[in-house]
């Protein structure tokens, strides 16, 4: 169980330093040297949307392949290797070459996202059904703590490069990307050594047979979602509200850079998110007991509605710090309980495949959010109005989530698994 949680610590460094804190404003500064600031913001949004779309296609294919071969852990470690190498390569990108920078980010993000499909599908292997919510929340807590520690180190390098023997902030930023790659590899070792994947009937097949079986199986699973109404409704709800959550994570710092907030405040506020989100995730895990996971997540989604309203009026560093506190309270808990609710609705024989569809819901939602953000920002000449496009996703997603019969879905999954 601890080895599984440590992988959240491993990959969260990529989510914090690369996806959220350091790379977006760095990309905006580099790209803004040749294009207007709001166009640089829109370009990052479009690049993020493209990476999410490719990850949405690759995720279920890899998950289904893992189910056929019975090698979820081995494929996960392959994703770790590809993602770490691509992340380190960002550090070697020539100054001003923002196209190569965003391409390498895309490769690393796809490996990160596909790895998460396989990682999430291993949750039932380490936790009993009654412990899914608690263990999922613990994983997010490990992730926030681990990502926060490395982000604090990276922030120190960027603020005081000379104290660490670095030539300047640019060198510190590049070293930060290398540190993420090493962190990702290092904290994956416990999972590689200690997590024992359950036995699977998977067998080796020729590549063409494997590809055909995977595609046929995916088509059958997609059609079978109609026979799992609770699972289908949950996926739609998750698709809606995860759109808003993911877009806020990816666009917060680049949006803050556009309105004039300094890099120190941006990274510092996200470090505060990491510090506060770890205990908040554990608190949400406990809140699921008396309230139930649906009500707990609904509270978090209404909190995000307030965040989007306040984000529209963002203008000072203090505003950004306040928004960071609110995000910290709701982000980890809503994601952790969403993962465990889905795990309770999935038949054990299709864990990898259906967690691939879970990833598709998240990634396809993530395509729409940044795309809308970029289009509105480019059309209006500023990103402020783009923030308001996220509000309907939280409201509609929360409403649909509260209509899912989790108990009936869990019984259906257990019957199929037996």
PDB file of C-alpha atoms in Angstrom, residues 19 24 29 86 89 102 173 181 186 204 226 245 253 262 266 299 309 316 333 366:
ATOM      1  CA  UNK A  19       2.528  21.207 -15.518  1.00  0.00           C
ATOM      2  CA  UNK A  24       3.741  27.494 -17.949  1.00  0.00           C
ATOM      3  CA  UNK A  29       7.939  34.451 -21.058  1.00  0.00           C
ATOM      4  CA  UNK A  86      11.287  13.801 -22.067  1.00  0.00           C
ATOM      5  CA  UNK A  89      15.114  16.937 -22.346  1.00  0.00           C
ATOM      6  CA  UNK A 102       5.860  22.402 -25.940  1.00  0.00           C
ATOM      7  CA  UNK A 173      14.543  26.555 -14.050  1.00  0.00           C
ATOM      8  CA  UNK A 181      12.934  13.533 -13.944  1.00  0.00           C
ATOM      9  CA  UNK A 186      13.576   7.570  -7.741  1.00  0.00           C
ATOM     10  CA  UNK A 204       1.643 -13.243 -25.051  1.00  0.00           C
ATOM     11  CA  UNK A 226     -25.058   1.182 -21.606  1.00  0.00           C
ATOM     12  CA  UNK A 245     -10.418  21.338 -12.220  1.00  0.00           C
ATOM     13  CA  UNK A 253       0.096  30.363 -13.483  1.00  0.00           C
ATOM     14  CA  UNK A 262       5.463  37.834 -10.554  1.00  0.00           C
ATOM     15  CA  UNK A 266       3.017  32.273  -8.663  1.00  0.00           C
ATOM     16  CA  UNK A 299     -19.117  20.462  -1.474  1.00  0.00           C
ATOM     17  CA  UNK A 309     -15.958  33.960  -9.600  1.00  0.00           C
ATOM     18  CA  UNK A 316      -3.026  41.364  -7.194  1.00  0.00           C
ATOM     19  CA  UNK A 333     -10.244  15.614  -1.960  1.00  0.00           C
ATOM     20  CA  UNK A 366      -9.293  18.641 -20.351  1.00  0.00           C
TER      21      UNK A 366
END
